[in-house]
């Protein structure tokens, strides 16, 4: 079992930045892909960005060029740097970790972008 704790959400204005962090409770042994998803009110949860154990990244088209995902395996953390935030980025952001093929989710952190 892996427990995840997200932090860094908040209320910002359009164009501002936020950095989300997620810490895993267990050893990094077996951890593969890490990522961030988000869910806007009334919408399905959607992929934002992922990063493989080797550092390869992928992004949703809507965030390319604005968001950057990174990881620190020694600290068991994954980050999401969000720049040039837009109102449509509003939602609850969830951290995902895949360990030994099983998916683990954090409880989410709210990001609200006000115009």
mmCIF file of N, CA and C in Angstrom:
data_model
loop_
_atom_site.group_PDB
_atom_site.id
_atom_site.type_symbol
_atom_site.label_atom_id
_atom_site.label_comp_id
_atom_site.label_asym_id
_atom_site.label_seq_id
_atom_site.Cartn_x
_atom_site.Cartn_y
_atom_site.Cartn_z
ATOM 1 N N UNK A 1 0.839 -1.193 0.000
ATOM 2 C CA UNK A 1 0.000 0.000 0.000
ATOM 3 C C UNK A 1 0.878 1.249 0.000
ATOM 4 N N UNK A 2 0.507 2.211 -0.823
ATOM 5 C CA UNK A 2 1.235 3.479 -0.896
ATOM 6 C C UNK A 2 0.255 4.599 -0.559
ATOM 7 N N UNK A 3 0.631 5.414 0.373
ATOM 8 C CA UNK A 3 -0.187 6.589 0.680
ATOM 9 C C UNK A 3 0.475 7.819 0.069
ATOM 10 N N UNK A 4 -0.347 8.669 -0.503
ATOM 11 C CA UNK A 4 0.147 9.855 -1.179
ATOM 12 C C UNK A 4 -0.451 11.097 -0.538
ATOM 13 N N UNK A 5 0.362 12.108 -0.428
ATOM 14 C CA UNK A 5 -0.093 13.366 0.145
ATOM 15 C C UNK A 5 0.262 14.501 -0.797
ATOM 16 N N UNK A 6 -0.779 15.158 -1.326
ATOM 17 C CA UNK A 6 -0.551 16.300 -2.206
ATOM 18 C C UNK A 6 -0.537 17.596 -1.404
ATOM 19 N N UNK A 7 0.138 18.583 -1.943
ATOM 20 C CA UNK A 7 0.123 19.917 -1.354
ATOM 21 C C UNK A 7 0.405 20.940 -2.441
ATOM 22 N N UNK A 8 0.111 22.195 -2.131
ATOM 23 C CA UNK A 8 0.454 23.267 -3.052
ATOM 24 C C UNK A 8 -0.711 23.895 -3.787
ATOM 25 N N UNK A 9 -1.893 23.340 -3.617
ATOM 26 C CA UNK A 9 -3.049 23.930 -4.277
ATOM 27 C C UNK A 9 -3.430 25.258 -3.639
ATOM 28 N N UNK A 10 -4.355 25.957 -4.289
ATOM 29 C CA UNK A 10 -4.794 27.219 -3.738
ATOM 30 C C UNK A 10 -5.582 28.026 -4.738
ATOM 31 N N UNK A 11 -5.819 29.271 -4.370
ATOM 32 C CA UNK A 11 -6.564 30.204 -5.214
ATOM 33 C C UNK A 11 -5.591 31.210 -5.807
ATOM 34 N N UNK A 12 -5.570 31.280 -7.124
ATOM 35 C CA UNK A 12 -4.703 32.233 -7.812
ATOM 36 C C UNK A 12 -5.495 32.922 -8.911
ATOM 37 N N UNK A 13 -4.903 33.948 -9.468
ATOM 38 C CA UNK A 13 -5.528 34.654 -10.580
ATOM 39 C C UNK A 13 -4.952 34.160 -11.912
ATOM 40 N N UNK A 14 -5.695 34.433 -12.951
ATOM 41 C CA UNK A 14 -5.256 34.064 -14.295
ATOM 42 C C UNK A 14 -3.854 34.595 -14.564
ATOM 43 N N UNK A 15 -3.020 33.715 -15.106
ATOM 44 C CA UNK A 15 -1.658 34.099 -15.447
ATOM 45 C C UNK A 15 -0.630 33.805 -14.370
ATOM 46 N N UNK A 16 -1.099 33.505 -13.178
ATOM 47 C CA UNK A 16 -0.175 33.226 -12.081
ATOM 48 C C UNK A 16 0.283 31.764 -12.107
ATOM 49 N N UNK A 17 1.128 31.421 -11.146
ATOM 50 C CA UNK A 17 1.726 30.083 -11.106
ATOM 51 C C UNK A 17 1.454 29.399 -9.776
ATOM 52 N N UNK A 18 1.485 28.083 -9.810
ATOM 53 C CA UNK A 18 1.424 27.241 -8.614
ATOM 54 C C UNK A 18 2.334 26.050 -8.825
ATOM 55 N N UNK A 19 2.821 25.511 -7.720
ATOM 56 C CA UNK A 19 3.604 24.283 -7.796
ATOM 57 C C UNK A 19 2.986 23.253 -6.870
ATOM 58 N N UNK A 20 2.552 22.162 -7.442
ATOM 59 C CA UNK A 20 1.987 21.074 -6.666
ATOM 60 C C UNK A 20 3.081 20.068 -6.330
ATOM 61 N N UNK A 21 2.961 19.485 -5.129
ATOM 62 C CA UNK A 21 3.897 18.455 -4.700
ATOM 63 C C UNK A 21 3.107 17.244 -4.230
ATOM 64 N N UNK A 22 3.706 16.097 -4.382
ATOM 65 C CA UNK A 22 3.090 14.853 -3.904
ATOM 66 C C UNK A 22 4.187 13.981 -3.329
ATOM 67 N N UNK A 23 3.948 13.524 -2.095
ATOM 68 C CA UNK A 23 4.919 12.677 -1.403
ATOM 69 C C UNK A 23 4.351 11.286 -1.234
ATOM 70 N N UNK A 24 5.161 10.287 -1.541
ATOM 71 C CA UNK A 24 4.753 8.892 -1.355
ATOM 72 C C UNK A 24 5.278 8.389 -0.017
ATOM 73 N N UNK A 25 4.479 7.530 0.612
ATOM 74 C CA UNK A 25 4.810 7.080 1.964
ATOM 75 C C UNK A 25 5.743 5.881 1.998
ATOM 76 N N UNK A 26 5.881 5.193 0.884
ATOM 77 C CA UNK A 26 6.641 3.967 0.892
ATOM 78 C C UNK A 26 7.939 4.110 0.118
ATOM 79 N N UNK A 27 8.728 3.070 0.167
ATOM 80 C CA UNK A 27 9.977 3.024 -0.574
ATOM 81 C C UNK A 27 9.729 3.257 -2.055
ATOM 82 N N UNK A 28 10.725 3.809 -2.719
ATOM 83 C CA UNK A 28 10.593 4.035 -4.162
ATOM 84 C C UNK A 28 10.778 2.750 -4.949
ATOM 85 N N UNK A 29 11.159 1.681 -4.267
ATOM 86 C CA UNK A 29 11.353 0.417 -4.958
ATOM 87 C C UNK A 29 10.047 -0.003 -5.612
ATOM 88 N N UNK A 30 10.106 -0.243 -6.895
ATOM 89 C CA UNK A 30 8.913 -0.695 -7.598
ATOM 90 C C UNK A 30 8.053 0.415 -8.156
ATOM 91 N N UNK A 31 8.353 1.656 -7.825
ATOM 92 C CA UNK A 31 7.553 2.760 -8.351
ATOM 93 C C UNK A 31 7.950 3.035 -9.789
ATOM 94 N N UNK A 32 6.962 3.044 -10.653
ATOM 95 C CA UNK A 32 7.185 3.320 -12.056
ATOM 96 C C UNK A 32 6.683 4.700 -12.412
ATOM 97 N N UNK A 33 5.603 4.709 -13.177
ATOM 98 C CA UNK A 33 5.032 5.979 -13.614
ATOM 99 C C UNK A 33 4.446 6.755 -12.439
ATOM 100 N N UNK A 34 4.656 8.048 -12.470
ATOM 101 C CA UNK A 34 4.016 8.975 -11.543
ATOM 102 C C UNK A 34 3.317 10.038 -12.390
ATOM 103 N N UNK A 35 2.260 10.603 -11.831
ATOM 104 C CA UNK A 35 1.558 11.563 -12.662
ATOM 105 C C UNK A 35 0.557 12.406 -11.904
ATOM 106 N N UNK A 36 -0.058 13.281 -12.659
ATOM 107 C CA UNK A 36 -1.093 14.160 -12.134
ATOM 108 C C UNK A 36 -2.324 14.096 -13.038
ATOM 109 N N UNK A 37 -3.464 14.000 -12.386
ATOM 110 C CA UNK A 37 -4.752 14.077 -13.064
ATOM 111 C C UNK A 37 -5.526 15.221 -12.421
ATOM 112 N N UNK A 38 -6.586 15.629 -13.077
ATOM 113 C CA UNK A 38 -7.443 16.653 -12.484
ATOM 114 C C UNK A 38 -8.899 16.385 -12.837
ATOM 115 N N UNK A 39 -9.754 16.935 -11.995
ATOM 116 C CA UNK A 39 -11.194 16.780 -12.212
ATOM 117 C C UNK A 39 -11.873 18.109 -11.939
ATOM 118 N N UNK A 40 -12.468 18.654 -12.979
ATOM 119 C CA UNK A 40 -13.223 19.887 -12.845
ATOM 120 C C UNK A 40 -14.652 19.551 -12.424
ATOM 121 N N UNK A 41 -15.359 20.499 -11.838
ATOM 122 C CA UNK A 41 -16.742 20.249 -11.417
ATOM 123 C C UNK A 41 -17.599 19.756 -12.586
ATOM 124 N N UNK A 42 -18.275 18.633 -12.370
ATOM 125 C CA UNK A 42 -19.147 18.085 -13.387
ATOM 126 C C UNK A 42 -18.440 17.398 -14.534
ATOM 127 N N UNK A 43 -17.131 17.261 -14.431
ATOM 128 C CA UNK A 43 -16.348 16.652 -15.504
ATOM 129 C C UNK A 43 -15.715 15.350 -15.019
ATOM 130 N N UNK A 44 -15.262 14.555 -15.979
ATOM 131 C CA UNK A 44 -14.534 13.339 -15.628
ATOM 132 C C UNK A 44 -13.085 13.682 -15.299
ATOM 133 N N UNK A 45 -12.474 12.804 -14.536
ATOM 134 C CA UNK A 45 -11.060 12.979 -14.233
ATOM 135 C C UNK A 45 -10.258 12.826 -15.518
ATOM 136 N N UNK A 46 -9.284 13.720 -15.717
ATOM 137 C CA UNK A 46 -8.501 13.689 -16.945
ATOM 138 C C UNK A 46 -7.011 13.755 -16.639
ATOM 139 N N UNK A 47 -6.249 13.177 -17.555
ATOM 140 C CA UNK A 47 -4.799 13.185 -17.433
ATOM 141 C C UNK A 47 -4.265 14.596 -17.639
ATOM 142 N N UNK A 48 -3.326 14.974 -16.780
ATOM 143 C CA UNK A 48 -2.620 16.244 -16.958
ATOM 144 C C UNK A 48 -1.204 15.981 -17.457
ATOM 145 N N UNK A 49 -0.471 15.144 -16.714
ATOM 146 C CA UNK A 49 0.916 14.863 -17.084
ATOM 147 C C UNK A 49 1.377 13.599 -16.388
ATOM 148 N N UNK A 50 2.305 12.895 -17.031
ATOM 149 C CA UNK A 50 2.923 11.733 -16.421
ATOM 150 C C UNK A 50 4.431 11.784 -16.638
ATOM 151 N N UNK A 51 5.134 11.067 -15.786
ATOM 152 C CA UNK A 51 6.580 10.947 -15.916
ATOM 153 C C UNK A 51 6.964 9.517 -15.577
ATOM 154 N N UNK A 52 7.739 8.912 -16.440
ATOM 155 C CA UNK A 52 8.135 7.519 -16.225
ATOM 156 C C UNK A 52 9.298 7.444 -15.255
ATOM 157 N N UNK A 53 9.638 6.230 -14.877
ATOM 158 C CA UNK A 53 10.773 6.041 -13.978
ATOM 159 C C UNK A 53 12.069 6.512 -14.624
ATOM 160 N N UNK A 54 12.113 6.505 -15.940
ATOM 161 C CA UNK A 54 13.295 6.966 -16.657
ATOM 162 C C UNK A 54 13.300 8.452 -16.954
ATOM 163 N N UNK A 55 12.208 9.132 -16.595
ATOM 164 C CA UNK A 55 12.147 10.577 -16.781
ATOM 165 C C UNK A 55 11.425 11.041 -18.026
ATOM 166 N N UNK A 56 10.869 10.116 -18.801
ATOM 167 C CA UNK A 56 10.100 10.522 -19.982
ATOM 168 C C UNK A 56 8.779 11.124 -19.545
ATOM 169 N N UNK A 57 8.404 12.199 -20.175
ATOM 170 C CA UNK A 57 7.201 12.917 -19.777
ATOM 171 C C UNK A 57 6.172 12.957 -20.904
ATOM 172 N N UNK A 58 4.929 13.079 -20.503
ATOM 173 C CA UNK A 58 3.857 13.309 -21.467
ATOM 174 C C UNK A 58 2.861 14.270 -20.842
ATOM 175 N N UNK A 59 2.198 15.052 -21.700
ATOM 176 C CA UNK A 59 1.290 16.091 -21.227
ATOM 177 C C UNK A 59 0.001 16.102 -22.040
ATOM 178 N N UNK A 60 -1.064 16.515 -21.374
ATOM 179 C CA UNK A 60 -2.281 16.804 -22.105
ATOM 180 C C UNK A 60 -2.014 18.011 -23.006
ATOM 181 N N UNK A 61 -2.643 18.021 -24.160
ATOM 182 C CA UNK A 61 -2.425 19.132 -25.098
ATOM 183 C C UNK A 61 -2.749 20.481 -24.463
ATOM 184 N N UNK A 62 -3.734 20.485 -23.592
ATOM 185 C CA UNK A 62 -4.194 21.741 -22.999
ATOM 186 C C UNK A 62 -3.174 22.384 -22.066
ATOM 187 N N UNK A 63 -2.171 21.613 -21.619
ATOM 188 C CA UNK A 63 -1.201 22.156 -20.664
ATOM 189 C C UNK A 63 0.214 22.212 -21.219
ATOM 190 N N UNK A 64 0.411 21.692 -22.405
ATOM 191 C CA UNK A 64 1.750 21.687 -22.999
ATOM 192 C C UNK A 64 2.295 23.107 -23.098
ATOM 193 N N UNK A 65 3.549 23.256 -22.694
ATOM 194 C CA UNK A 65 4.187 24.562 -22.728
ATOM 195 C C UNK A 65 3.929 25.416 -21.508
ATOM 196 N N UNK A 66 2.987 24.999 -20.665
ATOM 197 C CA UNK A 66 2.672 25.769 -19.454
ATOM 198 C C UNK A 66 2.996 24.983 -18.176
ATOM 199 N N UNK A 67 2.810 23.674 -18.219
ATOM 200 C CA UNK A 67 3.027 22.833 -17.047
ATOM 201 C C UNK A 67 4.281 21.992 -17.241
ATOM 202 N N UNK A 68 4.963 21.717 -16.136
ATOM 203 C CA UNK A 68 6.134 20.853 -16.154
ATOM 204 C C UNK A 68 6.050 19.865 -15.007
ATOM 205 N N UNK A 69 6.156 18.587 -15.339
ATOM 206 C CA UNK A 69 6.170 17.546 -14.313
ATOM 207 C C UNK A 69 7.606 17.117 -14.068
ATOM 208 N N UNK A 70 7.926 16.830 -12.811
ATOM 209 C CA UNK A 70 9.255 16.343 -12.472
ATOM 210 C C UNK A 70 9.132 15.416 -11.269
ATOM 211 N N UNK A 71 10.188 14.674 -11.004
ATOM 212 C CA UNK A 71 10.172 13.756 -9.876
ATOM 213 C C UNK A 71 11.526 13.735 -9.210
ATOM 214 N N UNK A 72 11.496 13.422 -7.926
ATOM 215 C CA UNK A 72 12.703 13.253 -7.130
ATOM 216 C C UNK A 72 12.574 11.902 -6.454
ATOM 217 N N UNK A 73 13.216 10.906 -7.006
ATOM 218 C CA UNK A 73 13.060 9.554 -6.488
ATOM 219 C C UNK A 73 13.621 9.419 -5.064
ATOM 220 N N UNK A 74 14.682 10.097 -4.781
ATOM 221 C CA UNK A 74 15.280 10.004 -3.447
ATOM 222 C C UNK A 74 14.325 10.518 -2.383
ATOM 223 N N UNK A 75 13.558 11.547 -2.729
ATOM 224 C CA UNK A 75 12.602 12.118 -1.780
ATOM 225 C C UNK A 75 11.205 11.535 -1.950
ATOM 226 N N UNK A 76 11.055 10.631 -2.889
ATOM 227 C CA UNK A 76 9.756 9.997 -3.140
ATOM 228 C C UNK A 76 8.699 11.043 -3.469
ATOM 229 N N UNK A 77 9.058 11.974 -4.322
ATOM 230 C CA UNK A 77 8.143 13.069 -4.626
ATOM 231 C C UNK A 77 7.988 13.272 -6.122
ATOM 232 N N UNK A 78 6.813 13.778 -6.482
ATOM 233 C CA UNK A 78 6.544 14.206 -7.844
ATOM 234 C C UNK A 78 5.964 15.607 -7.761
ATOM 235 N N UNK A 79 6.335 16.432 -8.723
ATOM 236 C CA UNK A 79 5.940 17.830 -8.718
ATOM 237 C C UNK A 79 5.202 18.181 -10.007
ATOM 238 N N UNK A 80 4.407 19.226 -9.915
ATOM 239 C CA UNK A 80 3.788 19.785 -11.111
ATOM 240 C C UNK A 80 3.901 21.300 -11.017
ATOM 241 N N UNK A 81 4.763 21.861 -11.847
ATOM 242 C CA UNK A 81 4.890 23.305 -11.929
ATOM 243 C C UNK A 81 3.891 23.813 -12.953
ATOM 244 N N UNK A 82 3.003 24.680 -12.515
ATOM 245 C CA UNK A 82 1.934 25.177 -13.377
ATOM 246 C C UNK A 82 2.111 26.678 -13.567
ATOM 247 N N UNK A 83 2.375 27.072 -14.780
ATOM 248 C CA UNK A 83 2.548 28.491 -15.116
ATOM 249 C C UNK A 83 1.428 28.953 -16.037
ATOM 250 N N UNK A 84 1.269 30.252 -16.117
ATOM 251 C CA UNK A 84 0.262 30.855 -17.005
ATOM 252 C C UNK A 84 -1.100 30.191 -16.821
ATOM 253 N N UNK A 85 -1.509 30.094 -15.584
ATOM 254 C CA UNK A 85 -2.751 29.389 -15.276
ATOM 255 C C UNK A 85 -3.957 30.086 -15.881
ATOM 256 N N UNK A 86 -4.909 29.272 -16.292
ATOM 257 C CA UNK A 86 -6.148 29.746 -16.903
ATOM 258 C C UNK A 86 -7.324 29.282 -16.051
ATOM 259 N N UNK A 87 -8.459 29.912 -16.255
ATOM 260 C CA UNK A 87 -9.632 29.535 -15.471
ATOM 261 C C UNK A 87 -10.012 28.077 -15.716
ATOM 262 N N UNK A 88 -9.767 27.594 -16.918
ATOM 263 C CA UNK A 88 -10.107 26.203 -17.221
ATOM 264 C C UNK A 88 -9.179 25.196 -16.566
ATOM 265 N N UNK A 89 -8.140 25.657 -15.898
ATOM 266 C CA UNK A 89 -7.282 24.760 -15.122
ATOM 267 C C UNK A 89 -7.858 24.484 -13.746
ATOM 268 N N UNK A 90 -8.929 25.134 -13.405
ATOM 269 C CA UNK A 90 -9.570 24.941 -12.107
ATOM 270 C C UNK A 90 -10.038 23.508 -11.942
ATOM 271 N N UNK A 91 -9.784 22.959 -10.764
ATOM 272 C CA UNK A 91 -10.234 21.603 -10.475
ATOM 273 C C UNK A 91 -9.483 21.022 -9.294
ATOM 274 N N UNK A 92 -9.814 19.788 -8.995
ATOM 275 C CA UNK A 92 -9.082 19.055 -7.969
ATOM 276 C C UNK A 92 -7.997 18.248 -8.672
ATOM 277 N N UNK A 93 -6.778 18.413 -8.216
ATOM 278 C CA UNK A 93 -5.627 17.744 -8.823
ATOM 279 C C UNK A 93 -5.229 16.552 -7.962
ATOM 280 N N UNK A 94 -5.102 15.419 -8.623
ATOM 281 C CA UNK A 94 -4.787 14.159 -7.951
ATOM 282 C C UNK A 94 -3.431 13.634 -8.397
ATOM 283 N N UNK A 95 -2.694 13.169 -7.447
ATOM 284 C CA UNK A 95 -1.406 12.520 -7.710
ATOM 285 C C UNK A 95 -1.646 11.039 -7.940
ATOM 286 N N UNK A 96 -0.942 10.479 -8.893
ATOM 287 C CA UNK A 96 -1.018 9.046 -9.189
ATOM 288 C C UNK A 96 0.385 8.453 -9.132
ATOM 289 N N UNK A 97 0.483 7.308 -8.499
ATOM 290 C CA UNK A 97 1.741 6.553 -8.489
ATOM 291 C C UNK A 97 1.426 5.111 -8.852
ATOM 292 N N UNK A 98 2.218 4.563 -9.729
ATOM 293 C CA UNK A 98 2.094 3.148 -10.089
ATOM 294 C C UNK A 98 3.258 2.400 -9.454
ATOM 295 N N UNK A 99 2.924 1.437 -8.602
ATOM 296 C CA UNK A 99 3.964 0.665 -7.898
ATOM 297 C C UNK A 99 3.666 -0.799 -8.060
ATOM 298 N N UNK A 100 4.615 -1.519 -8.601
ATOM 299 C CA UNK A 100 4.442 -2.937 -8.879
ATOM 300 C C UNK A 100 3.144 -3.184 -9.661
ATOM 301 N N UNK A 101 2.838 -2.272 -10.571
ATOM 302 C CA UNK A 101 1.688 -2.445 -11.446
ATOM 303 C C UNK A 101 0.369 -2.000 -10.866
ATOM 304 N N UNK A 102 0.325 -1.628 -9.598
ATOM 305 C CA UNK A 102 -0.917 -1.159 -8.981
ATOM 306 C C UNK A 102 -0.926 0.366 -8.919
ATOM 307 N N UNK A 103 -2.127 0.921 -9.085
ATOM 308 C CA UNK A 103 -2.273 2.371 -9.048
ATOM 309 C C UNK A 103 -2.676 2.851 -7.664
ATOM 310 N N UNK A 104 -2.076 3.948 -7.262
ATOM 311 C CA UNK A 104 -2.402 4.571 -5.977
ATOM 312 C C UNK A 104 -2.681 6.043 -6.226
ATOM 313 N N UNK A 105 -3.717 6.536 -5.568
ATOM 314 C CA UNK A 105 -4.155 7.913 -5.759
ATOM 315 C C UNK A 105 -4.098 8.690 -4.455
ATOM 316 N N UNK A 106 -3.756 9.972 -4.570
ATOM 317 C CA UNK A 106 -3.866 10.860 -3.438
ATOM 318 C C UNK A 106 -5.299 11.331 -3.274
ATOM 319 N N UNK A 107 -5.533 12.103 -2.236
ATOM 320 C CA UNK A 107 -6.889 12.572 -1.961
ATOM 321 C C UNK A 107 -7.235 13.841 -2.725
ATOM 322 N N UNK A 108 -6.250 14.461 -3.324
ATOM 323 C CA UNK A 108 -6.505 15.615 -4.162
ATOM 324 C C UNK A 108 -6.244 16.937 -3.474
ATOM 325 N N UNK A 109 -5.886 17.915 -4.285
ATOM 326 C CA UNK A 109 -5.690 19.271 -3.807
ATOM 327 C C UNK A 109 -6.400 20.226 -4.760
ATOM 328 N N UNK A 110 -7.124 21.170 -4.196
ATOM 329 C CA UNK A 110 -7.940 22.068 -5.007
ATOM 330 C C UNK A 110 -7.093 23.181 -5.604
ATOM 331 N N UNK A 111 -7.275 23.383 -6.890
ATOM 332 C CA UNK A 111 -6.673 24.521 -7.584
ATOM 333 C C UNK A 111 -7.812 25.351 -8.177
ATOM 334 N N UNK A 112 -7.846 26.607 -7.806
ATOM 335 C CA UNK A 112 -8.874 27.505 -8.330
ATOM 336 C C UNK A 112 -8.195 28.700 -8.980
ATOM 337 N N UNK A 113 -8.513 28.904 -10.232
ATOM 338 C CA UNK A 113 -7.945 30.027 -10.977
ATOM 339 C C UNK A 113 -9.058 31.018 -11.269
ATOM 340 N N UNK A 114 -8.908 32.188 -10.700
ATOM 341 C CA UNK A 114 -9.939 33.216 -10.824
ATOM 342 C C UNK A 114 -9.560 34.221 -11.901
ATOM 343 N N UNK A 115 -10.535 34.557 -12.713
ATOM 344 C CA UNK A 115 -10.297 35.565 -13.739
ATOM 345 C C UNK A 115 -10.785 36.937 -13.272
#
